[in-house]
Coordinates of C-alpha atoms and ligand atoms in Angstrom, one line a residue:
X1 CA 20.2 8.7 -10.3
X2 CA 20.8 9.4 -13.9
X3 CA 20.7 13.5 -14.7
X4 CA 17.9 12.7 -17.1
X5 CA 16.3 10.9 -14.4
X6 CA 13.4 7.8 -14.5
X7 CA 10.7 7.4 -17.2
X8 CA 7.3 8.9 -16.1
X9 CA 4.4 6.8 -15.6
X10 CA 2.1 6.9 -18.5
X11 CA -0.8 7.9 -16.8
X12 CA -1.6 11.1 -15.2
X13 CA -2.9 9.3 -11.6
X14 CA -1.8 6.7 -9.4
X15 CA -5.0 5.1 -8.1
X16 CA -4.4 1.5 -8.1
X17 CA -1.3 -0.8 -8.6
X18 CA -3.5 -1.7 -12.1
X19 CA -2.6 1.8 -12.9
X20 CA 0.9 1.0 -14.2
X21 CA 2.3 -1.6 -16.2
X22 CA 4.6 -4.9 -14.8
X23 CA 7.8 -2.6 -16.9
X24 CA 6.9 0.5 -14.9
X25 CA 6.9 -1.1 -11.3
X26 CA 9.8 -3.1 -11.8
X27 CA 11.7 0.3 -12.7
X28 CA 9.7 2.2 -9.8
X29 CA 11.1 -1.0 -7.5
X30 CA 15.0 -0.2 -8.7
X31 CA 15.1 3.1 -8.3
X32 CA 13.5 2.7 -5.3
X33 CA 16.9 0.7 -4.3
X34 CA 18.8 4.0 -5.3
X35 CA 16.6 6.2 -3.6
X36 CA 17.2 4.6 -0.4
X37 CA 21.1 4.2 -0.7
X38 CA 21.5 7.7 -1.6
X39 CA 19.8 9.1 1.4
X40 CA 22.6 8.8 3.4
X41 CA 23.7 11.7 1.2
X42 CA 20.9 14.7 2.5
X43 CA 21.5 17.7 0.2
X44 CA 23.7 16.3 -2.0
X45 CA 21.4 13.6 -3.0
X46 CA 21.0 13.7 -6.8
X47 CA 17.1 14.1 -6.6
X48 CA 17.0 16.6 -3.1
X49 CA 15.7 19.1 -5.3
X50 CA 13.8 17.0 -8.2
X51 CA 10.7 18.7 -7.4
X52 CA 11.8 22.1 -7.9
X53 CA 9.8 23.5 -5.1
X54 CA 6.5 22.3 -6.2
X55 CA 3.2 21.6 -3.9
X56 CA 1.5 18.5 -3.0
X57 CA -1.4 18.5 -1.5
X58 CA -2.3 15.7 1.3
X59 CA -6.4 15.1 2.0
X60 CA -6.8 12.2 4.5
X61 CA -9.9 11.4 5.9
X62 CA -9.1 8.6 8.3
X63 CA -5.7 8.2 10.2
X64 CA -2.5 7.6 9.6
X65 CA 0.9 7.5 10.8
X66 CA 2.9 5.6 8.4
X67 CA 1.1 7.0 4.9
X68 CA 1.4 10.4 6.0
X69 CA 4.9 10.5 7.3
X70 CA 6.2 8.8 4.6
X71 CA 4.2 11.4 2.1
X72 CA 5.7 14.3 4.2
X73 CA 9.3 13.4 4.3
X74 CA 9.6 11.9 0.7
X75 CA 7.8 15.4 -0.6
X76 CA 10.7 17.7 1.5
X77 CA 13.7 15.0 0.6
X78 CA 12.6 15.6 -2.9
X79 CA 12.7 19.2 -2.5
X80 CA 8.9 19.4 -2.8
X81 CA 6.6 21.6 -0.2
X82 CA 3.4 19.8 1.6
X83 CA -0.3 21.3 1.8
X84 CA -2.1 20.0 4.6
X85 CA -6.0 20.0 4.3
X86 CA -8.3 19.7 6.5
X87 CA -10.4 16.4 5.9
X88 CA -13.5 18.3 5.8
X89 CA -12.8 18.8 2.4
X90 CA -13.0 15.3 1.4
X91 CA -16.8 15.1 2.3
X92 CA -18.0 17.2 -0.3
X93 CA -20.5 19.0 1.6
X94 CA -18.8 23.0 1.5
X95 CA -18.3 22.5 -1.8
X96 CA -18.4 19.7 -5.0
X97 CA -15.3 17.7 -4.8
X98 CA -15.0 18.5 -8.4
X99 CA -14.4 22.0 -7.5
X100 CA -11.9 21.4 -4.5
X101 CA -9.8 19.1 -6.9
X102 CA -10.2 22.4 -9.7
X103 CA -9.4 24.7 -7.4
X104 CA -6.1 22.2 -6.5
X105 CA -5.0 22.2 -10.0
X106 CA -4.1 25.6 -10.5
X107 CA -2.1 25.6 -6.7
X108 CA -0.2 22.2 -6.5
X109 CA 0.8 19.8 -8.7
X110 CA -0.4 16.4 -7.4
X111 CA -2.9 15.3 -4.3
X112 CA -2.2 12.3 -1.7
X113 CA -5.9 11.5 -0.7
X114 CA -6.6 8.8 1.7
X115 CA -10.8 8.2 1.9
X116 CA -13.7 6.0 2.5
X117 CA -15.2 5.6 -0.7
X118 CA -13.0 4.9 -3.8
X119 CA -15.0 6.5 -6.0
X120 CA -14.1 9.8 -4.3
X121 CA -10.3 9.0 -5.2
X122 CA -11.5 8.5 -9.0
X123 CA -14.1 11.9 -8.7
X124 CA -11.2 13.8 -7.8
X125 CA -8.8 12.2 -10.5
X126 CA -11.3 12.6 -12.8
X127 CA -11.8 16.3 -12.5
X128 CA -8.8 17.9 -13.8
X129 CA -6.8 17.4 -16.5
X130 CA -3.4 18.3 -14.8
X131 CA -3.7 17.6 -11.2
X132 CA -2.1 14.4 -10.4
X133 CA -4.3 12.1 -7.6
X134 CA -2.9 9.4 -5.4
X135 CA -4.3 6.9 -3.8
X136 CA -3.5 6.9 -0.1
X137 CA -5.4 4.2 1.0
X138 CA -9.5 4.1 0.1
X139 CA -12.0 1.1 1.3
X140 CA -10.7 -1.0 -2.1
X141 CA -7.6 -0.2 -2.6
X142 CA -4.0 0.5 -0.8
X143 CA -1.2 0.6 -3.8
X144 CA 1.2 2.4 -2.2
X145 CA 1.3 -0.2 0.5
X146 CA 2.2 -2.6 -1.9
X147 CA 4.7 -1.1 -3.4
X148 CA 6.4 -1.2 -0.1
X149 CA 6.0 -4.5 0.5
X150 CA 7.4 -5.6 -3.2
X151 CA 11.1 -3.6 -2.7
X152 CA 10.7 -5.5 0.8
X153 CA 10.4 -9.0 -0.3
X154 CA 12.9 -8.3 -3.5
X155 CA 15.3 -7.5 -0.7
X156 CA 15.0 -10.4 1.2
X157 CA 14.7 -12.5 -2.5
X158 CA 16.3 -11.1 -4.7
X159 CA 14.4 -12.6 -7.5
X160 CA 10.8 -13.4 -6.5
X161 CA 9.8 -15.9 -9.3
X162 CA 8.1 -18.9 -8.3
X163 CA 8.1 -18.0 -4.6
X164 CA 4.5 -18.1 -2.5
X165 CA 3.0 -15.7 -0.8
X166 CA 0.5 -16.7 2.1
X167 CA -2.2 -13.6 2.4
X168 CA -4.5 -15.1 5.6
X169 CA -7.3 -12.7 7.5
X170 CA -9.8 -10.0 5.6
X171 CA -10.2 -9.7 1.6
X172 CA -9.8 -5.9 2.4
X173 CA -8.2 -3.1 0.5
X174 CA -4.5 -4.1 1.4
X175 CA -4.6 -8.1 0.3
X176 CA -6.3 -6.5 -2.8
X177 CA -3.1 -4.3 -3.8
X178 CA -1.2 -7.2 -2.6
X179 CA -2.8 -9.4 -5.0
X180 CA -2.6 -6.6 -7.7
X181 CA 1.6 -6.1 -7.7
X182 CA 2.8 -9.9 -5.8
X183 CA 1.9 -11.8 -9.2
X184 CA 3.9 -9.1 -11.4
X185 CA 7.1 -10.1 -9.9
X186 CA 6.2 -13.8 -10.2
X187 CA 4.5 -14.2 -6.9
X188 CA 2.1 -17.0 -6.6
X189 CA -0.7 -15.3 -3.6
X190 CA -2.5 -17.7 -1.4
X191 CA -5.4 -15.9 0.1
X192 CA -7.5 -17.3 3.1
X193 CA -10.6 -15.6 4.5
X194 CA -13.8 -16.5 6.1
X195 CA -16.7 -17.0 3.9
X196 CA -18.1 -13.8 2.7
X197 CA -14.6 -12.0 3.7
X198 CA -13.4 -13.2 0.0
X199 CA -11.6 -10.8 -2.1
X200 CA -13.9 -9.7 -5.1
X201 CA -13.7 -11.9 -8.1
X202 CA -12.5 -8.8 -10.2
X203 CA -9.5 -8.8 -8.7
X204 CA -8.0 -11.8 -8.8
X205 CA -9.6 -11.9 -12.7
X206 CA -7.5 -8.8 -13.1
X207 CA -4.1 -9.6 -11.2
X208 CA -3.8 -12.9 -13.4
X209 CA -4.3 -11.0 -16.8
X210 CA -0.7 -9.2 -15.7
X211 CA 0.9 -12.2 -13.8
X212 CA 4.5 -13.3 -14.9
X213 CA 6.5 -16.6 -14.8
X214 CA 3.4 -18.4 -13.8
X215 CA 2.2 -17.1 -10.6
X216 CA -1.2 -18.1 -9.7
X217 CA -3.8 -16.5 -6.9
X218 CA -5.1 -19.1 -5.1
X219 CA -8.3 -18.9 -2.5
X220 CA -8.6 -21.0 0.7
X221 CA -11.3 -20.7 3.5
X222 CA -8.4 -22.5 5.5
X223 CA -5.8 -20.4 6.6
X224 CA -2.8 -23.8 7.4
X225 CA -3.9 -25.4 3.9
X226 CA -3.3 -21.8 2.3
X227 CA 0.0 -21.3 4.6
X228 CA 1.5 -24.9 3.9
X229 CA 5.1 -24.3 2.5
X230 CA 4.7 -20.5 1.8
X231 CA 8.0 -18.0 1.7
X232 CA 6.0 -15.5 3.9
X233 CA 2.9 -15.4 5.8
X234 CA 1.1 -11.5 5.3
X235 CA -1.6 -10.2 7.2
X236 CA -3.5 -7.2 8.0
X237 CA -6.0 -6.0 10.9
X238 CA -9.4 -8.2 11.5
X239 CA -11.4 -4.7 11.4
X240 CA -9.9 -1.9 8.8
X241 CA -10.9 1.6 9.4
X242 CA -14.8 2.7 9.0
X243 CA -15.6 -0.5 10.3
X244 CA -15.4 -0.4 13.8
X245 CA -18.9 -1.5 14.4
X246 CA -18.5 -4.6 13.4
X247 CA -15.5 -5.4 15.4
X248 CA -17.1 -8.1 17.7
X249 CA -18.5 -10.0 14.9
X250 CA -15.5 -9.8 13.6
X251 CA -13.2 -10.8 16.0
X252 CA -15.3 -14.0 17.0
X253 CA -15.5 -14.5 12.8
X254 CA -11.7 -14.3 12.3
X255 CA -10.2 -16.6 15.5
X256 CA -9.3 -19.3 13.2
X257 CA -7.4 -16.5 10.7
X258 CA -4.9 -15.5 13.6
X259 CA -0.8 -15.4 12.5
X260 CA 0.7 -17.4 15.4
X261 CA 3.3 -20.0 15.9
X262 CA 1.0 -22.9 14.9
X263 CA 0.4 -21.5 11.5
X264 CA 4.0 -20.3 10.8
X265 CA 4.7 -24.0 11.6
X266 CA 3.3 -25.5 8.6
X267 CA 4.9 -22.3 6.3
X268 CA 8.7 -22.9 5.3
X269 CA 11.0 -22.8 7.9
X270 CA 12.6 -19.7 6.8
X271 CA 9.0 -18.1 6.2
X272 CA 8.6 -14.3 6.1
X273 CA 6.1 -12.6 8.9
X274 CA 4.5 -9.2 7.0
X275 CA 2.1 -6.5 8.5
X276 CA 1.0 -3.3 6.3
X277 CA 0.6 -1.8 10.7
X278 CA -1.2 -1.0 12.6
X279 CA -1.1 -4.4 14.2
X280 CA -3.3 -5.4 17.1
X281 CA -1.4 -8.0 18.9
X282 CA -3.6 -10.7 19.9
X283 CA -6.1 -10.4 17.0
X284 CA -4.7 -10.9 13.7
X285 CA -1.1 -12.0 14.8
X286 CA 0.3 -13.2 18.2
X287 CA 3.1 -10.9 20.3
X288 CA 5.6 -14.1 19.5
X289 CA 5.2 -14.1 15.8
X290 CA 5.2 -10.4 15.7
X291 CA 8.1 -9.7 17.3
X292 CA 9.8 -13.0 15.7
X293 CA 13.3 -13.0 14.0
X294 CA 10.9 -13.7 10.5
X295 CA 9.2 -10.4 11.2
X296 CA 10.1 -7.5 8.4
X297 CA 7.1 -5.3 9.4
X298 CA 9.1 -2.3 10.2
X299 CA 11.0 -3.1 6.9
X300 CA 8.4 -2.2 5.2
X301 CA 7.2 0.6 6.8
X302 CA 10.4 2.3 6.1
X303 CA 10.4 1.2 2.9
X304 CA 7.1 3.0 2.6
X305 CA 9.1 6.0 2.4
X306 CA 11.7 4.8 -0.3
X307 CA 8.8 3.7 -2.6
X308 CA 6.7 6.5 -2.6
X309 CA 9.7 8.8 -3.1
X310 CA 10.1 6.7 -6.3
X311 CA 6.7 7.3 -7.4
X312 CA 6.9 10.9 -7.0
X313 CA 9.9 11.4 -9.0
X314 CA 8.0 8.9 -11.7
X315 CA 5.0 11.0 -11.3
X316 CA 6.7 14.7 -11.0
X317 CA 10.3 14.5 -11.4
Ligands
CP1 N1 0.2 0.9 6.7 C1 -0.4 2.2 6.7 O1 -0.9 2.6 5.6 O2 -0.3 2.8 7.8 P1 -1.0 4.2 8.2 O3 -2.5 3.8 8.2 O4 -0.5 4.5 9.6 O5 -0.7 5.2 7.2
NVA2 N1 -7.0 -2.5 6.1 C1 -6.6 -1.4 7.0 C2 -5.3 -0.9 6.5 C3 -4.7 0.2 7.4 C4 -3.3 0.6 6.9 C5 -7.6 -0.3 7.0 O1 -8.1 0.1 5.9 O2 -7.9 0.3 8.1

């Protein structure tokens, strides 16, 4: 990494992949790459100590194993310290969320919230003028997970242009981030859901305003018609967390959306398998197809970890 290190972001949060420009994430992506090749190098890293000792908050509401890790161990490699609050305070009820987020500000330098509602993520952004918010995962949105999943396909790729991406299962929070950054590097998205699972017609209105080299989002309600002759087949759980009561509707709902051999079949023959995890086995994908030679789920969750320490830098450095 250069002494003078990577431009910052031009905004102050990082809610949504829509946050940042096509320019910014392609530079988040590469020194990403640098990030994880000098981690071999501990302490003598150029960025171990990029953060100078400063705090970051993390708030999460629901579980998580990867977001959280990732968060923990980027914020330490980059010579940052962590704040661990209890979740309590994302519901508001002790005290306005404006005031925990003001109270933030004059402690730490960013917050890592993961939450139900996404309008929580934007009260707390929209709060302060200094404290920095990032989205951890809300009901709409996951951007971080996508940013994981772009330096994953760019290293199986190399250049992404013109390549299609088969999205099959819920129009949840993850294909929406998906949708947001896969069409930025030249991604066409295929997306297949059940009626009624669809992905809100904002975004895929929004992802083609910043789409390059021609990409397209496509919708299916078939998931072989959307997976015909895609470069990688993605999916993500049936049921996402806060919705566990719908569960058996849902499972009976998504049969014909399940990732196994049949449906790789009709994708290319060198096609991709991709999971944000937790997978349920079974469900969504099939044990085969999961544990497949195609299968670069644990790619990017490690690459969770390489991307969000780019962000940081780009946010704080
Ligand atoms: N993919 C992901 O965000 O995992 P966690 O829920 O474990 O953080
Ligand atoms: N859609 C899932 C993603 C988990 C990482 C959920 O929101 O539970």
């Amino acid at each position: 990494m250069s002494p003078s290190g990577p431009p910052a972001l031009p905004g102050k949060d990082f809610l949504s992949i829509l946050d940042i420009s096509t320019s910014h994430l392609l530079r988040l992506l590469e020194v990403a790459v640098r990030l994880k090749s000098e981690r071999r190098l501990g302490e003598r890293a150029p960025t171990a100590h990029a953060l100078g000792g400063a705090h970051v908050a993390l708030l999460f509401e629901k579980p998580s194993l990867r977001t959280r890790s990732t968060f923990e161990i980027g914020i330490r490699e980059l010579g940052g310290h962590t704040l661990d609050l209890p979740r309590e305070f994302a519901e508001g009820t002790r005290e306005p969320l404006e005031d925990v987020a003001r109270n933030l500000e004059r402690w730490v330098k960013a917050l890592v919230i993961r939450t139900y509602a996404h309008e929580k993520v934007q009260t707390f952004a929209g709060a302060t003028g200094a404290l920095k918010v990032i989205n951890a995962l809300s009901d709409a949105e996951h951007p971080c997970q996508a940013l994981a999943d772009m330096l994953t396909l760019m290293e199986r790729w190399g250049d992404c242009k013109g390549r299609t991406l088969a999205y099959v299962g819920d129009g949840n929070n993850v294909a929406t981030s998906l949708v947001h950054a896969a069409p930025q590097l030249g991604i066409s998205v295929h997306v297949a859901t059940p009626p009624s699972y669809e992905l809100p017609a904002t975004v895929v209105q929004e992802a083609m305003r910043s789409a390059q080299g021609g990409a397209q989002v496509r919708m299916f309600t078939d998931a072989r018609e959307a997976a015909a002759g895609a470069d990688a087949i993605y999916t993500d759980v049936w049921t996402s967390m806060g919705q566990e009561q719908e569960a058996k509707v849902r499972r009976r709902i998504f049969q014909p959306f399940q990732v196994n051999a049949a449906l790789m079949s009709v994708a290319r023959p060198d096609a991709l398998f991709m999971h944000c995890l937790p997978a349920h086995r079974g469900e969504e994908v099939t044990a085969d197809v999961f544990e497949s030679a195609s299968s670069v789920v644990f790619d990017q969750a490690e690459n969770r970890l390489h991307t969000q320490k780019a962000l940081l830098l780009m946010m704080l450095g």
